[in-house]
Amino acid sequence: MRKDVVPVSSPSPLPPLSPPSCPPPRPPARRATLPAARSVRLALCLSPVLLAGCWALANRPMASEGAARLAAADPGWLLAGAGLTCLTWVAASCVRQGALPDRLPPGLLLASQFAAGAANHVLPGGLGAHAVTLRFLRTRGVPLDRATASIGLYSLARSVARTLVLLAFLAACPARRRLGELVPDGPVPVPAAAAAGGALAVAGVLLTVVRPVRRPVTGLVRAALADVRAVHGRPCRVLALWGGSAAMPLVQAGTLVCVGTSLGLGLPWEQVVLAHLAAGTAVGAVPAPGGLAVDAALVWTLVSFGAVPAVAAATVIGYRVLTDWLPLLPGALTLSALIRAKAL
């Protein structure tokens, strides 16, 4: 008996495959902005050198005589000044550690502060050092609000300690009377006080009205207060914070004393220290890269104390060479090495 054969239906033809959808091509990167960014970065790096060159051209006789005196300086005292310069990075590391309850590796912390000195030549007002330190703390696992709060405590402790040291020297040094001659006549403090009051008023209005600004600032203040209580509850942190803050201006002033002694400045060491503290406190907040505003005020203060203008200029130039210009290349290399090692 024949079985019925069930016909098998032929498969229906498949629809033609559509070509895969490709993502739209990305617009080409703007290569024209790269040369401009590099030019701006180069200009920022060279701005202290350019400003110093302009000052030297405007005061060519004094600058040339100061350079000649610096070339004939006593190398022993210059070596002592270089040793004191190295202690400034140790003091800065102590203050950074004292401003944070977390324990930081001492070697990497010292290397980061040495590298931060090179970054200060690019951004004024210590912003370069703060940026390097902030990145270092973030790589160590410190949250952003607490890292920022530690930088604020670092700056506050340094300012308060420097002011206290200055007041102590003003009370002990008879040369404080000559500092009154440096204050210009007229209502100079009135515009400064008005500007400071206006800035505080604008900040208060922003914190009161703008909620997106108030929330992060409130969180930052809370983190700062919590860390301040934690730091001041540990004697080792208190000693590192306030001892390092008081030692830093004294060590820097000691470098200036060594350079002045090597050049025959002819001023007692307490007057040189007082001149350094007064000049740094008076114009330290001026946003000029490379410390040029402090250098000009320092020369002016030393001359008012009775120093020869050429020797005073040579002393400040030698101080800047030891503290900034000589460590610039090693500091930049250290910064690059820390970045490659992912420590920053």
Coordinates of C-alpha atoms in Angstrom, one line a residue:
M1 CA 0.0 0.0 0.0
R2 CA 1.5 3.4 -1.0
K3 CA 2.0 5.8 1.7
D4 CA 1.0 9.4 1.2
V5 CA 4.1 11.6 0.7
V6 CA 3.8 14.9 2.5
P7 CA 5.3 17.6 0.3
V8 CA 8.0 19.6 2.0
S9 CA 7.7 23.3 1.5
S10 CA 10.7 25.0 0.2
P11 CA 12.2 27.5 2.5
S12 CA 11.3 31.0 1.8
P13 CA 14.1 33.1 0.6
L14 CA 15.8 35.3 3.3
P15 CA 15.5 39.0 3.0
P16 CA 18.6 40.7 1.8
L17 CA 20.9 41.7 4.6
S18 CA 21.2 45.4 5.2
P19 CA 24.7 46.7 5.6
P20 CA 25.6 47.1 9.3
S21 CA 25.0 50.6 10.5
C22 CA 28.3 52.3 11.2
P23 CA 28.7 55.0 13.8
P24 CA 29.0 58.5 12.4
P25 CA 32.5 59.5 11.9
R26 CA 33.9 61.6 14.6
P27 CA 34.8 65.1 13.7
P28 CA 38.6 65.6 13.5
A29 CA 40.2 67.0 16.6
R30 CA 41.1 70.6 16.5
R31 CA 44.8 70.6 16.0
A32 CA 44.8 74.3 15.8
T33 CA 44.3 74.7 19.5
L34 CA 47.4 72.6 20.4
P35 CA 50.0 75.1 19.4
A36 CA 48.0 77.8 21.1
A37 CA 47.9 75.8 24.4
R38 CA 51.6 75.0 24.2
S39 CA 52.4 78.7 23.6
V40 CA 50.3 79.7 26.6
R41 CA 52.0 77.1 28.8
L42 CA 55.5 78.1 27.6
A43 CA 54.7 81.8 28.2
L44 CA 53.5 80.9 31.8
C45 CA 56.7 79.0 32.4
L46 CA 58.9 81.7 31.1
S47 CA 57.1 84.7 32.7
P48 CA 59.2 84.8 35.8
V49 CA 62.4 84.8 33.7
L50 CA 61.0 87.4 31.4
L51 CA 59.9 89.7 34.2
A52 CA 63.3 89.3 35.9
G53 CA 65.0 90.2 32.6
C54 CA 62.9 93.3 32.2
W55 CA 63.8 94.4 35.8
A56 CA 67.5 93.8 35.1
L57 CA 67.3 95.8 31.9
A58 CA 65.6 98.7 33.7
N59 CA 68.2 98.6 36.5
R60 CA 71.3 97.6 34.5
P61 CA 74.0 99.3 36.7
M62 CA 72.7 97.8 39.9
A63 CA 72.1 94.4 38.3
S64 CA 75.5 94.1 36.7
E65 CA 77.3 95.2 40.0
G66 CA 75.1 92.7 41.9
A67 CA 76.0 89.9 39.5
A68 CA 79.7 90.7 39.9
R69 CA 79.4 90.6 43.6
L70 CA 77.5 87.4 43.5
A71 CA 80.3 85.7 41.5
A72 CA 82.8 86.7 44.2
A73 CA 80.7 85.5 47.1
D74 CA 82.0 83.2 49.9
P75 CA 81.2 79.6 48.7
G76 CA 81.1 78.3 52.3
W77 CA 78.2 80.5 53.3
L78 CA 76.5 79.7 50.0
L79 CA 76.8 76.0 50.7
A80 CA 75.2 76.6 54.1
G81 CA 72.4 78.5 52.5
A82 CA 71.8 75.6 50.1
G83 CA 71.6 73.2 53.1
L84 CA 69.0 75.5 54.7
T85 CA 67.1 75.5 51.4
C86 CA 66.8 71.7 51.6
L87 CA 65.3 72.0 55.1
T88 CA 62.4 74.0 53.7
W89 CA 61.1 71.0 51.8
V90 CA 61.4 69.0 55.1
A91 CA 59.4 71.6 56.9
A92 CA 56.8 71.8 54.2
S93 CA 56.4 68.0 54.4
C94 CA 55.9 68.2 58.1
V95 CA 53.2 70.8 57.7
R96 CA 51.5 68.7 55.0
Q97 CA 51.5 65.6 57.2
G98 CA 50.4 67.6 60.3
A99 CA 47.4 69.0 58.4
L100 CA 46.0 65.5 57.7
P101 CA 45.1 62.7 60.1
D102 CA 46.0 60.0 57.6
R103 CA 49.6 58.8 57.6
L104 CA 51.4 59.6 54.4
P105 CA 54.6 57.8 53.1
P106 CA 57.5 60.1 54.2
G107 CA 59.7 59.6 51.1
L108 CA 56.9 60.2 48.6
L109 CA 55.7 63.1 50.5
L110 CA 59.1 64.8 50.5
A111 CA 59.5 64.1 46.8
S112 CA 56.1 65.6 46.1
Q113 CA 57.0 68.8 48.0
F114 CA 60.3 69.0 46.1
A115 CA 58.4 68.6 42.8
A116 CA 55.8 71.1 43.9
G117 CA 58.5 73.8 44.0
A118 CA 58.9 73.5 40.3
A119 CA 55.2 73.7 39.7
N120 CA 55.1 77.0 41.6
H121 CA 56.9 78.7 38.7
V122 CA 53.9 78.1 36.4
L123 CA 51.0 79.2 38.7
P124 CA 51.3 82.1 41.1
G125 CA 50.3 82.3 44.7
G126 CA 51.4 78.8 45.6
L127 CA 48.7 77.3 43.4
G128 CA 51.1 75.0 41.6
A129 CA 52.3 73.4 44.8
H130 CA 48.7 73.0 46.0
A131 CA 47.7 71.3 42.7
V132 CA 50.6 68.8 43.0
T133 CA 49.8 68.1 46.6
L134 CA 46.1 67.7 45.9
R135 CA 46.9 65.2 43.2
F136 CA 49.3 63.3 45.5
L137 CA 46.7 63.1 48.2
R138 CA 44.1 61.8 45.8
T139 CA 46.4 59.0 44.7
R140 CA 46.9 58.1 48.3
G141 CA 43.1 57.5 48.7
V142 CA 42.2 60.7 50.5
P143 CA 38.7 62.0 49.5
L144 CA 38.6 65.3 47.6
D145 CA 36.9 67.3 50.3
R146 CA 39.3 66.2 53.0
A147 CA 42.3 66.8 50.7
T148 CA 41.1 70.3 49.9
A149 CA 40.5 70.9 53.6
S150 CA 44.0 69.8 54.5
I151 CA 45.4 72.3 51.9
G152 CA 43.3 75.1 53.5
L153 CA 44.6 74.1 57.0
Y154 CA 48.1 74.1 55.6
S155 CA 47.8 77.6 54.3
L156 CA 46.1 78.9 57.4
A157 CA 48.7 77.4 59.7
R158 CA 51.5 78.9 57.7
S159 CA 50.0 82.4 57.6
V160 CA 49.2 82.4 61.4
A161 CA 52.7 81.0 62.3
R162 CA 54.4 83.5 60.0
T163 CA 52.5 86.4 61.5
L164 CA 53.3 85.3 65.1
V165 CA 57.0 85.0 64.2
L166 CA 56.9 88.4 62.7
L167 CA 55.3 89.9 65.8
A168 CA 58.0 88.3 67.9
F169 CA 60.8 89.8 65.8
L170 CA 59.0 93.2 65.8
A171 CA 58.9 93.1 69.6
A172 CA 62.5 92.1 69.9
C173 CA 64.3 94.0 67.1
P174 CA 64.9 97.7 67.5
A175 CA 65.0 98.1 63.7
R176 CA 61.2 97.9 63.6
R177 CA 61.0 101.7 63.6
R178 CA 62.5 101.8 60.1
L179 CA 59.6 99.7 58.8
G180 CA 57.3 102.6 59.5
E181 CA 59.1 104.6 56.8
L182 CA 58.2 102.0 54.2
V183 CA 54.4 102.5 54.7
P184 CA 53.2 105.0 52.1
D185 CA 51.4 108.1 53.2
G186 CA 47.7 108.5 52.5
P187 CA 44.6 106.4 52.9
V188 CA 46.1 103.3 51.3
P189 CA 44.5 100.7 53.7
V190 CA 41.0 102.1 53.0
P191 CA 40.7 100.8 49.4
A192 CA 42.3 97.5 50.5
A193 CA 39.8 97.1 53.3
A194 CA 36.9 98.1 51.0
A195 CA 38.0 95.5 48.4
A196 CA 38.3 92.8 51.1
G197 CA 34.9 93.7 52.5
G198 CA 33.3 93.6 49.1
A199 CA 34.8 90.2 48.3
L200 CA 33.5 88.8 51.6
A201 CA 30.0 90.3 50.9
V202 CA 29.9 88.7 47.5
A203 CA 31.0 85.4 48.9
G204 CA 28.3 85.6 51.5
V205 CA 25.6 86.4 49.0
L206 CA 26.7 83.5 46.8
L207 CA 26.7 81.1 49.7
T208 CA 23.3 82.2 50.8
V209 CA 21.4 82.4 47.5
V210 CA 23.1 79.9 45.1
R211 CA 22.3 76.4 46.4
P212 CA 24.8 74.5 44.1
V213 CA 27.5 76.6 45.6
R214 CA 26.3 76.3 49.2
R215 CA 26.2 72.5 49.2
P216 CA 29.9 71.7 48.3
V217 CA 31.1 74.6 50.5
T218 CA 29.1 73.3 53.5
G219 CA 30.5 69.8 53.0
L220 CA 34.0 71.2 52.7
V221 CA 33.7 73.1 55.9
R222 CA 32.3 70.1 57.7
A223 CA 35.2 67.9 56.5
A224 CA 37.7 70.7 57.5
L225 CA 36.3 71.0 61.0
A226 CA 36.3 67.2 61.5
D227 CA 39.9 67.0 60.4
V228 CA 41.0 70.0 62.5
R229 CA 39.5 68.3 65.6
A230 CA 41.2 65.0 64.7
V231 CA 44.6 66.6 64.0
H232 CA 44.6 68.6 67.2
G233 CA 43.8 65.6 69.2
R234 CA 47.1 64.0 68.3
P235 CA 50.2 65.7 69.8
C236 CA 52.5 64.5 66.9
R237 CA 50.3 66.1 64.3
V238 CA 50.1 69.3 66.3
L239 CA 53.9 69.4 66.6
A240 CA 54.3 68.7 62.8
L241 CA 51.7 71.3 61.8
W242 CA 52.6 74.3 64.0
G243 CA 56.3 73.5 64.5
G244 CA 56.8 73.1 60.7
S245 CA 54.8 76.3 60.0
A246 CA 57.0 78.3 62.4
A247 CA 60.2 76.7 61.2
M248 CA 59.6 77.3 57.5
P249 CA 59.9 81.2 57.5
L250 CA 62.9 81.0 59.8
V251 CA 64.7 78.5 57.6
Q252 CA 64.0 80.7 54.5
A253 CA 65.2 83.7 56.3
G254 CA 68.3 81.8 57.4
T255 CA 69.1 81.1 53.7
L256 CA 68.9 84.9 53.1
V257 CA 71.2 85.5 56.0
C258 CA 73.7 83.1 54.7
V259 CA 73.7 84.7 51.2
G260 CA 73.9 88.2 52.7
T261 CA 76.9 87.1 54.9
S262 CA 78.7 85.6 51.9
L263 CA 78.3 89.0 50.0
G264 CA 79.2 91.3 52.9
L265 CA 75.7 92.7 53.3
G266 CA 76.7 94.4 56.5
L267 CA 73.4 94.0 58.4
P268 CA 72.8 92.1 61.6
W269 CA 71.1 88.7 61.1
E270 CA 68.0 89.8 63.1
Q271 CA 67.4 92.7 60.7
V272 CA 67.8 90.5 57.7
V273 CA 65.3 88.0 59.2
L274 CA 62.9 90.9 60.0
A275 CA 63.2 92.2 56.5
H276 CA 62.4 88.8 55.0
L277 CA 59.4 88.3 57.3
A278 CA 58.0 91.9 56.7
A279 CA 58.4 91.8 52.9
G280 CA 56.9 88.3 52.6
T281 CA 53.9 89.2 54.9
A282 CA 53.3 92.5 53.2
V283 CA 53.2 91.4 49.5
G284 CA 53.2 87.6 49.8
A285 CA 49.6 87.6 48.6
V286 CA 50.3 89.4 45.4
P287 CA 49.7 86.9 42.5
A288 CA 53.0 87.3 40.7
P289 CA 54.8 84.1 39.6
G290 CA 58.3 83.4 40.8
G291 CA 58.0 85.7 43.9
L292 CA 59.0 88.8 42.0
A293 CA 56.8 91.1 44.1
V294 CA 58.4 89.7 47.3
D295 CA 61.9 90.2 45.8
A296 CA 61.3 93.8 45.0
A297 CA 59.9 94.5 48.4
L298 CA 62.8 92.6 50.0
V299 CA 65.4 94.7 48.2
W300 CA 63.6 97.9 49.2
T301 CA 63.4 96.8 52.9
L302 CA 67.1 95.8 53.0
V303 CA 68.1 99.2 51.5
S304 CA 65.9 101.0 54.1
F305 CA 67.8 99.1 56.9
G306 CA 71.1 100.6 55.5
A307 CA 72.3 98.0 53.0
V308 CA 74.0 99.1 49.7
P309 CA 71.5 98.8 46.9
A310 CA 73.8 96.7 44.7
V311 CA 74.7 94.3 47.6
A312 CA 71.0 94.1 48.5
A313 CA 70.1 93.2 44.9
A314 CA 72.9 90.7 44.7
T315 CA 71.7 89.1 48.0
V316 CA 68.1 88.7 46.8
I317 CA 69.3 87.4 43.5
G318 CA 71.5 84.8 45.2
Y319 CA 68.7 83.9 47.5
R320 CA 66.3 83.3 44.6
V321 CA 69.0 81.3 42.8
L322 CA 69.4 78.9 45.7
T323 CA 65.7 78.6 46.6
D324 CA 64.1 78.6 43.2
W325 CA 66.3 78.5 40.1
L326 CA 68.8 75.8 41.0
P327 CA 66.1 73.3 42.2
L328 CA 63.9 74.1 39.1
L329 CA 65.3 71.4 36.8
P330 CA 65.7 68.6 39.4
G331 CA 62.2 69.5 40.7
A332 CA 60.8 69.2 37.1
L333 CA 62.5 65.8 36.7
T334 CA 61.1 64.6 40.0
L335 CA 57.7 65.8 39.0
S336 CA 57.9 63.8 35.7
A337 CA 59.2 60.7 37.6
L338 CA 56.3 60.9 40.0
I339 CA 53.8 61.1 37.2
R340 CA 55.4 58.2 35.4
A341 CA 55.3 56.1 38.6
K342 CA 51.6 57.1 39.0
A343 CA 52.3 58.7 42.4
L344 CA 50.6 61.8 41.1

